[in-house]
Amino acid sequence: MPRTAEYEAKQTKAAVTKTAAYAALSAKTPIEPFQFERRAPRPNDVAIEILFCGVCHSDIHQARDEWGGSIFPMVPGHEIVGRVTAVGSSVSKFEVGELAGVGCMVDSCRVCENCKEGEEQYCNNPGCTLTYNGRDKNGEVTQGGYSTGIVVDENYVLHLSDKLDLAATAPLLCAGITTYSPLRHWNVGKGSKVGVMGLGGLGHMGLKFAHAFGAHVVQFTTSQNKVADAKKLGADDVVISTDATQMAAHAGTFDFILDTISAPHDIASYLHLLKRDGVLCMVGAPDAPLSVPVFSLLGRRASLAGSGIGGIRETQEMLDFCAEHGIVSEIEMIPIQKINESYARMLKNDVKYRFVIDTASLKNGSVAG
Ligand code: NAP
Ligand code: ZN
Ligand code: ZN
């Protein structure tokens, strides 16, 4: 809708909500208690009481400013699930009391080619508004889900099934869609041989989806203690990626490999596992460039690709697919007070397989917890 002066004036008069949260105040300090104000719902907004929020490795990259350009104070969190507490006068898709989810973006231009095609994550104008560590159309800094509530335009809010465990649904909003989208885009299914690199939050969802789509799935991991779990989660085979003999046994056999590794690593040893015309798709976002041996690509007409989260329409499709097939994340629930410990454990690959914050731990009357 047009943002008239009258409309803007009404908004500034409307009530804002004091919100308890945890935030990074700088790149060098731990996440700590914080309080801020959420905007009053605008006509198209949905206000959501946050019940659970997943902890993504992107939260660590951004809270520590590993990608550059971080905005502080920063309330991380983009795997948000909760219940609608209020709706603006023009909202038609949600009702008070309904479950609702919010992922990595809360707005986009809506008129560029990518937005029109439902790929808002690739908005050209100038980019989608990230759920946190972003700026909205009014220049306000966005704040994420390590908090008690959020206010989001209904077009960027997802419907959740009450058939699934709610806390275990939260990671679907980022880890789920980020792995579902490329597997769908490259038509992974029956007859495909698929590799998943890294068994963390994204990796275990990629494994579950590739298995559910009927592919033959090989999980690559550096962690011996995850082998049995990988098989339970759907891997037909598990390869310890540091073992050259195990790696060589798969040379030239993969149609598609999904790289979810969070730190700089050697992709050369995976590129030669691709078949002719195979694709290695990066979703992991290490903070330093990777080195690409071009002969590994041209020797098999291979593609090195990348994929970022997924559009709103596809995120809803993924959530509906999960509801139909009973797919959720494997989680370890934490109170917000354990957030810094959970970051330290993720950095040691000690996550099985997603930490999820129970935001009741923020609501005990004190933000100091
Ligand atoms: P995570 O839960 O910490 O999992 C990462 C896994 O990568 C680890 O558990 C480990 O698996 C493996 N790993 C870590 N360091 C490694 C190293 N040095 N060498 C080899 N393997 C290593 O992280 P996540 O939340 O899944 O996120 C993964 C990455 O995806 C992050 O960089 C994140 O920012 C990015 N991301 C991108 C998008 C997107 O839109 N493209 C969206 C969300 C997240 P093993 O123990 O099995 O070896
Ligand atoms: Zn994420
Ligand atoms: Zn756009």
CSV table of C-alpha atoms and ligand atoms in Angstrom, one decimal:
chain,number,residue,atom,x,y,z
A,1,MET,CA,0.0,0.0,0.0
A,2,PRO,CA,1.2,3.6,-0.5
A,3,ARG,CA,3.0,5.0,2.5
A,4,THR,CA,1.1,8.3,2.8
A,5,ALA,CA,2.1,10.9,5.4
A,6,GLU,CA,-1.2,10.3,7.2
A,7,TYR,CA,-0.5,6.6,7.3
A,8,GLU,CA,3.0,7.2,8.7
A,9,ALA,CA,1.7,9.6,11.3
A,10,LYS,CA,-0.8,7.0,12.5
A,11,GLN,CA,2.0,4.5,12.9
A,12,THR,CA,4.2,6.7,15.0
A,13,LYS,CA,1.3,7.3,17.4
A,14,ALA,CA,0.4,3.6,17.7
A,15,ALA,CA,1.7,1.7,20.7
A,16,VAL,CA,5.0,-0.2,20.4
A,17,THR,CA,5.8,-3.3,22.4
A,18,LYS,CA,8.7,-3.6,24.9
A,19,THR,CA,10.4,-6.9,24.0
A,20,ALA,CA,12.8,-9.0,26.1
A,21,ALA,CA,15.7,-10.4,24.1
A,22,TYR,CA,19.3,-11.5,24.0
A,23,ALA,CA,21.6,-9.5,21.7
A,24,ALA,CA,25.2,-9.2,20.5
A,25,LEU,CA,26.3,-5.7,21.5
A,26,SER,CA,29.5,-6.0,19.5
A,27,ALA,CA,31.4,-8.6,17.4
A,28,LYS,CA,33.7,-9.4,20.3
A,29,THR,CA,31.2,-9.7,23.2
A,30,PRO,CA,29.0,-12.6,24.2
A,31,ILE,CA,25.3,-12.6,23.6
A,32,GLU,CA,23.7,-10.9,26.5
A,33,PRO,CA,20.3,-9.7,27.9
A,34,PHE,CA,18.8,-6.8,26.0
A,35,GLN,CA,15.5,-5.0,25.7
A,36,PHE,CA,14.0,-3.1,22.7
A,37,GLU,CA,10.7,-2.0,21.2
A,38,ARG,CA,8.8,-3.8,18.4
A,39,ARG,CA,6.8,-1.5,16.1
A,40,ALA,CA,3.0,-1.4,16.6
A,41,PRO,CA,1.3,-3.6,14.0
A,42,ARG,CA,0.6,-1.8,10.7
A,43,PRO,CA,-2.5,-2.8,8.7
A,44,ASN,CA,-0.8,-5.7,7.0
A,45,ASP,CA,1.2,-6.9,10.0
A,46,VAL,CA,0.9,-9.9,12.2
A,47,ALA,CA,2.2,-9.8,15.8
A,48,ILE,CA,3.6,-13.1,16.9
A,49,GLU,CA,4.5,-14.3,20.4
A,50,ILE,CA,7.7,-16.3,19.8
A,51,LEU,CA,7.7,-19.7,21.4
A,52,PHE,CA,10.8,-21.3,20.0
A,53,CYS,CA,13.7,-20.1,17.9
A,54,GLY,CA,16.4,-22.2,16.2
A,55,VAL,CA,20.1,-21.4,16.4
A,56,CYS,CA,21.6,-21.2,12.9
A,57,HIS,CA,25.4,-21.1,12.2
A,58,SER,CA,24.6,-17.8,10.3
A,59,ASP,CA,23.7,-16.3,13.7
A,60,ILE,CA,27.3,-17.0,14.8
A,61,HIS,CA,28.8,-15.6,11.5
A,62,GLN,CA,26.8,-12.4,11.8
A,63,ALA,CA,27.0,-11.9,15.6
A,64,ARG,CA,30.8,-12.1,15.3
A,65,ASP,CA,30.8,-10.0,12.1
A,66,GLU,CA,32.5,-12.7,10.1
A,67,TRP,CA,30.9,-11.7,6.8
A,68,GLY,CA,31.4,-8.0,7.4
A,69,GLY,CA,28.8,-5.2,7.7
A,70,SER,CA,27.1,-6.4,10.8
A,71,ILE,CA,24.8,-4.0,12.6
A,72,PHE,CA,24.9,-3.8,16.4
A,73,PRO,CA,23.1,-4.2,18.8
A,74,MET,CA,21.9,-7.4,17.0
A,75,VAL,CA,19.2,-9.8,18.2
A,76,PRO,CA,19.9,-12.9,16.1
A,77,GLY,CA,17.5,-15.6,15.2
A,78,HIS,CA,15.6,-16.5,12.0
A,79,GLU,CA,14.0,-19.8,12.7
A,80,ILE,CA,11.0,-18.4,14.5
A,81,VAL,CA,7.8,-20.2,15.5
A,82,GLY,CA,5.0,-19.0,17.7
A,83,ARG,CA,1.4,-17.9,17.9
A,84,VAL,CA,-0.4,-14.9,16.4
A,85,THR,CA,-1.4,-12.4,19.1
A,86,ALA,CA,-2.7,-9.5,17.0
A,87,VAL,CA,-3.4,-8.8,13.4
A,88,GLY,CA,-3.6,-5.5,11.5
A,89,SER,CA,-6.9,-4.3,10.0
A,90,SER,CA,-6.0,-5.5,6.5
A,91,VAL,CA,-4.6,-8.9,7.4
A,92,SER,CA,-6.5,-11.7,5.6
A,93,LYS,CA,-4.2,-14.7,5.8
A,94,PHE,CA,-3.8,-15.1,9.6
A,95,GLU,CA,-6.1,-15.0,12.7
A,96,VAL,CA,-5.3,-14.4,16.3
A,97,GLY,CA,-4.4,-17.7,18.1
A,98,GLU,CA,-3.0,-19.4,14.9
A,99,LEU,CA,0.5,-20.9,14.8
A,100,ALA,CA,2.9,-18.9,12.6
A,101,GLY,CA,6.5,-19.0,11.4
A,102,VAL,CA,9.1,-16.5,10.3
A,103,GLY,CA,12.3,-17.4,8.4
A,104,CYS,CA,15.2,-15.4,7.1
A,105,MET,CA,13.4,-12.5,5.5
A,106,VAL,CA,10.6,-10.2,6.5
A,107,ASP,CA,10.1,-8.1,3.3
A,108,SER,CA,11.3,-7.4,-0.2
A,109,CYS,CA,10.5,-5.0,-3.0
A,110,ARG,CA,7.7,-7.2,-4.4
A,111,VAL,CA,8.0,-5.8,-7.9
A,112,CYS,CA,11.3,-6.9,-9.3
A,113,GLU,CA,11.5,-9.9,-11.6
A,114,ASN,CA,12.7,-12.2,-8.8
A,115,CYS,CA,10.1,-11.1,-6.3
A,116,LYS,CA,7.4,-11.5,-8.9
A,117,GLU,CA,8.6,-15.1,-9.6
A,118,GLY,CA,8.4,-15.9,-5.9
A,119,GLU,CA,12.1,-15.9,-5.4
A,120,GLU,CA,12.1,-12.9,-3.0
A,121,GLN,CA,15.4,-14.0,-1.4
A,122,TYR,CA,17.1,-12.9,-4.6
A,123,CYS,CA,15.3,-9.5,-4.7
A,124,ASN,CA,17.2,-7.0,-6.9
A,125,ASN,CA,15.8,-3.9,-5.4
A,126,PRO,CA,18.2,-3.7,-3.5
A,127,GLY,CA,17.8,-7.1,-1.7
A,128,CYS,CA,15.3,-8.7,0.6
A,129,THR,CA,15.0,-7.3,4.2
A,130,LEU,CA,16.6,-9.8,6.5
A,131,THR,CA,14.8,-10.8,9.6
A,132,TYR,CA,17.7,-9.4,11.7
A,133,ASN,CA,20.9,-7.6,10.8
A,134,GLY,CA,19.0,-5.8,8.1
A,135,ARG,CA,17.2,-2.5,7.5
A,136,ASP,CA,13.6,-2.3,6.5
A,137,LYS,CA,12.1,0.1,4.0
A,138,ASN,CA,12.0,2.9,6.6
A,139,GLY,CA,15.7,2.4,7.4
A,140,GLU,CA,14.9,0.8,10.8
A,141,VAL,CA,17.3,-2.0,11.9
A,142,THR,CA,15.5,-5.4,12.0
A,143,GLN,CA,15.8,-7.7,15.1
A,144,GLY,CA,15.4,-11.4,15.2
A,145,GLY,CA,14.0,-14.3,17.2
A,146,TYR,CA,16.1,-14.5,20.3
A,147,SER,CA,13.2,-12.4,21.7
A,148,THR,CA,9.6,-12.7,23.0
A,149,GLY,CA,7.8,-11.4,20.0
A,150,ILE,CA,8.0,-10.1,16.5
A,151,VAL,CA,5.8,-8.0,14.1
A,152,VAL,CA,6.0,-9.0,10.4
A,153,ASP,CA,4.0,-8.3,7.2
A,154,GLU,CA,1.6,-11.2,6.7
A,155,ASN,CA,3.1,-11.9,3.2
A,156,TYR,CA,6.3,-13.0,4.8
A,157,VAL,CA,4.8,-15.1,7.5
A,158,LEU,CA,4.3,-18.9,7.1
A,159,HIS,CA,1.5,-21.2,8.1
A,160,LEU,CA,2.5,-24.1,10.4
A,161,SER,CA,0.9,-27.5,10.9
A,162,ASP,CA,-0.3,-28.4,14.4
A,163,LYS,CA,0.5,-32.0,13.6
A,164,LEU,CA,4.3,-31.4,14.0
A,165,ASP,CA,6.2,-30.9,17.2
A,166,LEU,CA,6.4,-27.1,17.3
A,167,ALA,CA,10.0,-26.7,18.7
A,168,ALA,CA,11.3,-29.2,16.1
A,169,THR,CA,9.5,-27.3,13.3
A,170,ALA,CA,11.5,-24.0,14.0
A,171,PRO,CA,14.7,-25.1,12.2
A,172,LEU,CA,12.7,-25.8,9.0
A,173,LEU,CA,12.4,-22.0,8.6
A,174,CYS,CA,16.1,-21.7,7.6
A,175,ALA,CA,17.9,-25.1,7.7
A,176,GLY,CA,14.8,-26.7,6.1
A,177,ILE,CA,14.2,-24.4,3.2
A,178,THR,CA,17.9,-23.8,2.5
A,179,THR,CA,18.4,-27.5,1.8
A,180,TYR,CA,14.9,-28.2,0.3
A,181,SER,CA,15.2,-25.5,-2.3
A,182,PRO,CA,18.4,-26.6,-4.1
A,183,LEU,CA,17.4,-30.3,-3.9
A,184,ARG,CA,14.2,-29.4,-5.7
A,185,HIS,CA,15.8,-26.9,-8.1
A,186,TRP,CA,18.3,-29.6,-9.3
A,187,ASN,CA,15.5,-32.3,-9.4
A,188,VAL,CA,17.0,-34.6,-6.9
A,189,GLY,CA,14.8,-37.8,-6.7
A,190,LYS,CA,14.6,-41.5,-7.5
A,191,GLY,CA,17.7,-42.5,-9.4
A,192,SER,CA,19.9,-39.6,-8.2
A,193,LYS,CA,23.1,-40.2,-6.2
A,194,VAL,CA,23.4,-37.3,-3.8
A,195,GLY,CA,26.1,-36.3,-1.3
A,196,VAL,CA,25.6,-34.1,1.7
A,197,MET,CA,28.7,-32.5,3.1
A,198,GLY,CA,28.6,-31.7,6.9
A,199,LEU,CA,26.1,-33.2,9.4
A,200,GLY,CA,25.0,-30.1,11.3
A,201,GLY,CA,21.7,-28.2,11.3
A,202,LEU,CA,21.5,-27.8,7.5
A,203,GLY,CA,23.2,-31.1,6.7
A,204,HIS,CA,20.8,-33.2,8.6
A,205,MET,CA,17.8,-31.6,7.0
A,206,GLY,CA,19.4,-32.0,3.5
A,207,LEU,CA,19.9,-35.7,4.4
A,208,LYS,CA,16.3,-36.1,5.4
A,209,PHE,CA,14.9,-34.4,2.3
A,210,ALA,CA,17.2,-36.1,-0.2
A,211,HIS,CA,16.2,-39.4,1.4
A,212,ALA,CA,12.5,-38.5,1.4
A,213,PHE,CA,12.7,-37.5,-2.3
A,214,GLY,CA,13.9,-41.1,-3.0
A,215,ALA,CA,17.6,-40.4,-3.8
A,216,HIS,CA,20.5,-42.6,-2.9
A,217,VAL,CA,22.2,-40.5,-0.2
A,218,VAL,CA,25.8,-40.5,1.0
A,219,GLN,CA,26.6,-38.4,4.0
A,220,PHE,CA,30.1,-36.9,4.3
A,221,THR,CA,31.2,-36.1,7.9
A,222,THR,CA,34.4,-35.4,9.8
A,223,SER,CA,32.7,-36.7,13.0
A,224,GLN,CA,33.0,-40.5,13.6
A,225,ASN,CA,30.4,-40.1,16.4
A,226,LYS,CA,27.7,-39.1,13.9
A,227,VAL,CA,28.0,-42.1,11.6
A,228,ALA,CA,25.2,-44.2,13.3
A,229,ASP,CA,22.9,-41.2,13.4
A,230,ALA,CA,23.4,-40.4,9.8
A,231,LYS,CA,22.3,-43.9,8.9
A,232,LYS,CA,19.2,-43.5,11.1
A,233,LEU,CA,18.4,-40.2,9.5
A,234,GLY,CA,18.4,-41.8,6.0
A,235,ALA,CA,21.9,-42.1,4.7
A,236,ASP,CA,22.5,-45.1,2.5
A,237,ASP,CA,26.2,-44.7,3.1
A,238,VAL,CA,28.4,-42.5,5.3
A,239,VAL,CA,31.9,-41.4,4.4
A,240,ILE,CA,34.5,-40.0,6.8
A,241,SER,CA,35.7,-37.2,4.6
A,242,THR,CA,39.2,-37.1,6.1
A,243,ASP,CA,39.8,-40.7,4.9
A,244,ALA,CA,41.2,-40.6,1.3
A,245,THR,CA,40.4,-44.2,0.6
A,246,GLN,CA,36.8,-43.9,1.6
A,247,MET,CA,36.5,-40.7,-0.6
A,248,ALA,CA,38.2,-42.3,-3.6
A,249,ALA,CA,35.7,-45.2,-3.6
A,250,HIS,CA,33.0,-42.7,-4.7
A,251,ALA,CA,35.1,-40.9,-7.5
A,252,GLY,CA,33.0,-39.9,-10.5
A,253,THR,CA,29.6,-41.1,-9.2
A,254,PHE,CA,27.6,-38.2,-7.8
A,255,ASP,CA,24.8,-36.4,-9.7
A,256,PHE,CA,24.6,-33.7,-7.0
A,257,ILE,CA,26.5,-32.8,-3.8
A,258,LEU,CA,25.2,-30.3,-1.3
A,259,ASP,CA,27.9,-28.5,0.7
A,260,THR,CA,26.7,-27.3,4.1
A,261,ILE,CA,30.1,-26.8,5.7
A,262,SER,CA,30.4,-23.6,7.8
A,263,ALA,CA,34.2,-23.2,7.8
A,264,PRO,CA,36.7,-22.9,5.0
A,265,HIS,CA,37.5,-26.3,3.5
A,266,ASP,CA,38.9,-28.1,0.6
A,267,ILE,CA,36.2,-28.6,-2.1
A,268,ALA,CA,38.7,-30.0,-4.6
A,269,SER,CA,38.4,-33.5,-3.0
A,270,TYR,CA,34.6,-33.4,-3.6
A,271,LEU,CA,34.6,-32.0,-7.1
A,272,HIS,CA,36.2,-35.1,-8.5
A,273,LEU,CA,33.5,-37.2,-6.9
A,274,LEU,CA,31.0,-35.7,-9.4
A,275,LYS,CA,29.8,-37.5,-12.5
A,276,ARG,CA,29.8,-35.8,-15.9
A,277,ASP,CA,27.4,-32.8,-15.7
A,278,GLY,CA,27.3,-33.2,-11.9
A,279,VAL,CA,26.6,-30.2,-9.6
A,280,LEU,CA,28.2,-29.2,-6.4
A,281,CYS,CA,26.0,-26.6,-4.7
A,282,MET,CA,27.3,-24.4,-1.8
A,283,VAL,CA,24.8,-23.5,0.9
A,284,GLY,CA,27.5,-23.3,3.6
A,285,ALA,CA,28.8,-19.8,3.8
A,286,PRO,CA,32.4,-19.8,5.2
A,287,ASP,CA,33.9,-16.4,5.9
A,288,ALA,CA,36.8,-16.9,3.4
A,289,PRO,CA,37.0,-17.7,-0.3
A,290,LEU,CA,37.4,-21.3,-1.3
A,291,SER,CA,40.0,-22.4,-3.9
A,292,VAL,CA,38.5,-24.0,-7.0
A,293,PRO,CA,40.7,-26.3,-9.1
A,294,VAL,CA,39.2,-25.6,-12.5
A,295,PHE,CA,40.4,-28.8,-14.1
A,296,SER,CA,38.0,-30.7,-11.7
A,297,LEU,CA,35.2,-28.8,-13.3
A,298,LEU,CA,36.1,-28.9,-17.0
A,299,GLY,CA,37.2,-32.5,-16.9
A,300,ARG,CA,33.6,-33.5,-16.3
A,301,ARG,CA,31.6,-30.5,-17.5
A,302,ALA,CA,30.7,-30.0,-13.8
A,303,SER,CA,29.0,-27.0,-12.2
A,304,LEU,CA,29.9,-25.3,-9.0
A,305,ALA,CA,26.7,-23.6,-7.8
A,306,GLY,CA,25.2,-21.7,-4.8
A,307,SER,CA,21.8,-21.3,-3.3
A,308,GLY,CA,20.3,-18.9,-0.8
A,309,ILE,CA,17.4,-19.9,1.5
A,310,GLY,CA,14.2,-20.1,-0.6
A,311,GLY,CA,11.2,-17.9,-1.5
A,312,ILE,CA,8.1,-17.6,0.6
A,313,ARG,CA,6.0,-19.8,-1.7
A,314,GLU,CA,8.6,-22.6,-1.7
A,315,THR,CA,9.0,-22.3,2.1
A,316,GLN,CA,5.3,-22.9,2.5
A,317,GLU,CA,5.5,-25.8,0.1
A,318,MET,CA,8.4,-27.2,2.2
A,319,LEU,CA,6.5,-26.8,5.4
A,320,ASP,CA,3.4,-28.6,3.9
A,321,PHE,CA,5.7,-31.4,2.6
A,322,CYS,CA,7.1,-31.8,6.1
A,323,ALA,CA,3.6,-31.9,7.6
A,324,GLU,CA,2.6,-34.5,5.1
A,325,HIS,CA,5.7,-36.7,5.6
A,326,GLY,CA,6.2,-36.1,9.3
A,327,ILE,CA,9.6,-34.4,8.8
A,328,VAL,CA,11.0,-32.2,11.6
A,329,SER,CA,14.5,-31.3,12.8
A,330,GLU,CA,16.5,-33.3,15.5
A,331,ILE,CA,16.8,-30.8,18.2
A,332,GLU,CA,18.4,-30.1,21.6
A,333,MET,CA,16.3,-27.5,23.5
A,334,ILE,CA,18.1,-24.8,25.4
A,335,PRO,CA,17.2,-21.9,27.6
A,336,ILE,CA,18.4,-18.6,26.2
A,337,GLN,CA,20.9,-18.4,29.0
A,338,LYS,CA,22.9,-21.3,27.3
A,339,ILE,CA,23.2,-19.4,24.0
A,340,ASN,CA,26.9,-18.7,24.3
A,341,GLU,CA,27.6,-22.3,25.3
A,342,SER,CA,25.6,-23.5,22.3
A,343,TYR,CA,27.7,-21.3,19.9
A,344,ALA,CA,30.9,-22.8,21.4
A,345,ARG,CA,29.6,-26.3,20.9
A,346,MET,CA,28.5,-25.6,17.3
A,347,LEU,CA,32.0,-24.4,16.6
A,348,LYS,CA,33.3,-27.8,17.8
A,349,ASN,CA,30.8,-29.6,15.5
A,350,ASP,CA,29.1,-30.7,18.8
A,351,VAL,CA,25.5,-30.2,17.7
A,352,LYS,CA,22.9,-33.0,17.3
A,353,TYR,CA,21.5,-31.5,15.2
A,354,ARG,CA,20.0,-28.1,15.9
A,355,PHE,CA,19.8,-26.1,19.1
A,356,VAL,CA,16.4,-24.5,19.7
A,357,ILE,CA,15.8,-21.8,22.2
A,358,ASP,CA,12.7,-22.2,24.4
A,359,THR,CA,11.8,-18.6,24.7
A,360,ALA,CA,9.9,-19.2,28.0
A,361,SER,CA,13.4,-18.7,29.4
A,362,LEU,CA,13.1,-15.1,28.4
A,363,LYS,CA,9.7,-14.5,29.9
A,364,ASN,CA,10.5,-15.1,33.5
A,365,GLY,CA,9.8,-11.5,34.3
A,366,SER,CA,13.4,-10.4,34.0
A,367,VAL,CA,15.5,-10.1,30.9
A,368,ALA,CA,18.5,-10.9,33.0
A,369,GLY,CA,17.3,-14.5,33.2
B,1,NAP,P1,26.3,-26.3,11.9
B,1,NAP,O1,25.1,-26.8,12.5
B,1,NAP,O2,27.4,-25.7,12.7
B,1,NAP,O3,27.0,-27.4,11.0
B,1,NAP,C1,28.1,-27.3,10.2
B,1,NAP,C2,28.8,-28.7,10.0
B,1,NAP,O4,29.8,-28.5,9.1
B,1,NAP,C3,29.4,-29.2,11.2
B,1,NAP,O5,28.6,-29.8,12.2
B,1,NAP,C4,30.5,-30.1,10.7
B,1,NAP,O6,29.8,-31.4,10.3
B,1,NAP,C5,30.9,-29.4,9.4
B,1,NAP,N1,32.1,-28.7,9.5
B,1,NAP,C6,32.3,-27.6,10.3
B,1,NAP,N2,33.6,-27.1,10.2
B,1,NAP,C7,34.2,-28.0,9.3
B,1,NAP,C8,35.5,-28.0,8.7
B,1,NAP,N3,36.4,-27.1,9.1
B,1,NAP,N4,35.8,-29.0,7.8
B,1,NAP,C9,34.8,-29.9,7.4
B,1,NAP,N5,33.6,-29.9,8.0
B,1,NAP,C10,33.3,-28.9,8.9
B,1,NAP,O7,26.0,-25.1,10.8
B,1,NAP,P2,24.6,-24.9,10.0
B,1,NAP,O8,23.7,-24.0,10.8
B,1,NAP,O9,24.2,-26.1,9.4
B,1,NAP,O10,25.1,-23.9,8.8
B,1,NAP,C11,26.1,-24.3,7.9
B,1,NAP,C12,26.5,-23.2,7.0
B,1,NAP,O11,25.4,-22.8,6.2
B,1,NAP,C13,26.9,-21.9,7.7
B,1,NAP,O12,28.1,-21.3,7.1
B,1,NAP,C14,25.7,-21.0,7.6
B,1,NAP,O13,26.0,-19.7,7.7
B,1,NAP,C15,25.3,-21.4,6.2
B,1,NAP,N6,23.9,-21.1,5.8
B,1,NAP,C16,23.6,-20.7,4.6
B,1,NAP,C17,22.4,-20.4,4.2
B,1,NAP,C18,22.1,-20.1,2.8
B,1,NAP,O14,21.0,-19.5,2.5
B,1,NAP,N7,22.9,-20.5,1.8
B,1,NAP,C19,21.3,-20.5,5.1
B,1,NAP,C20,21.6,-21.0,6.4
B,1,NAP,C21,22.9,-21.2,6.8
B,1,NAP,P3,30.5,-32.8,10.6
B,1,NAP,O15,30.6,-32.9,12.1
B,1,NAP,O16,29.5,-33.8,10.0
B,1,NAP,O17,31.8,-32.8,9.9
B,2,ZN,ZN,20.0,-19.7,9.0
B,3,ZN,ZN,12.3,-7.6,-5.4
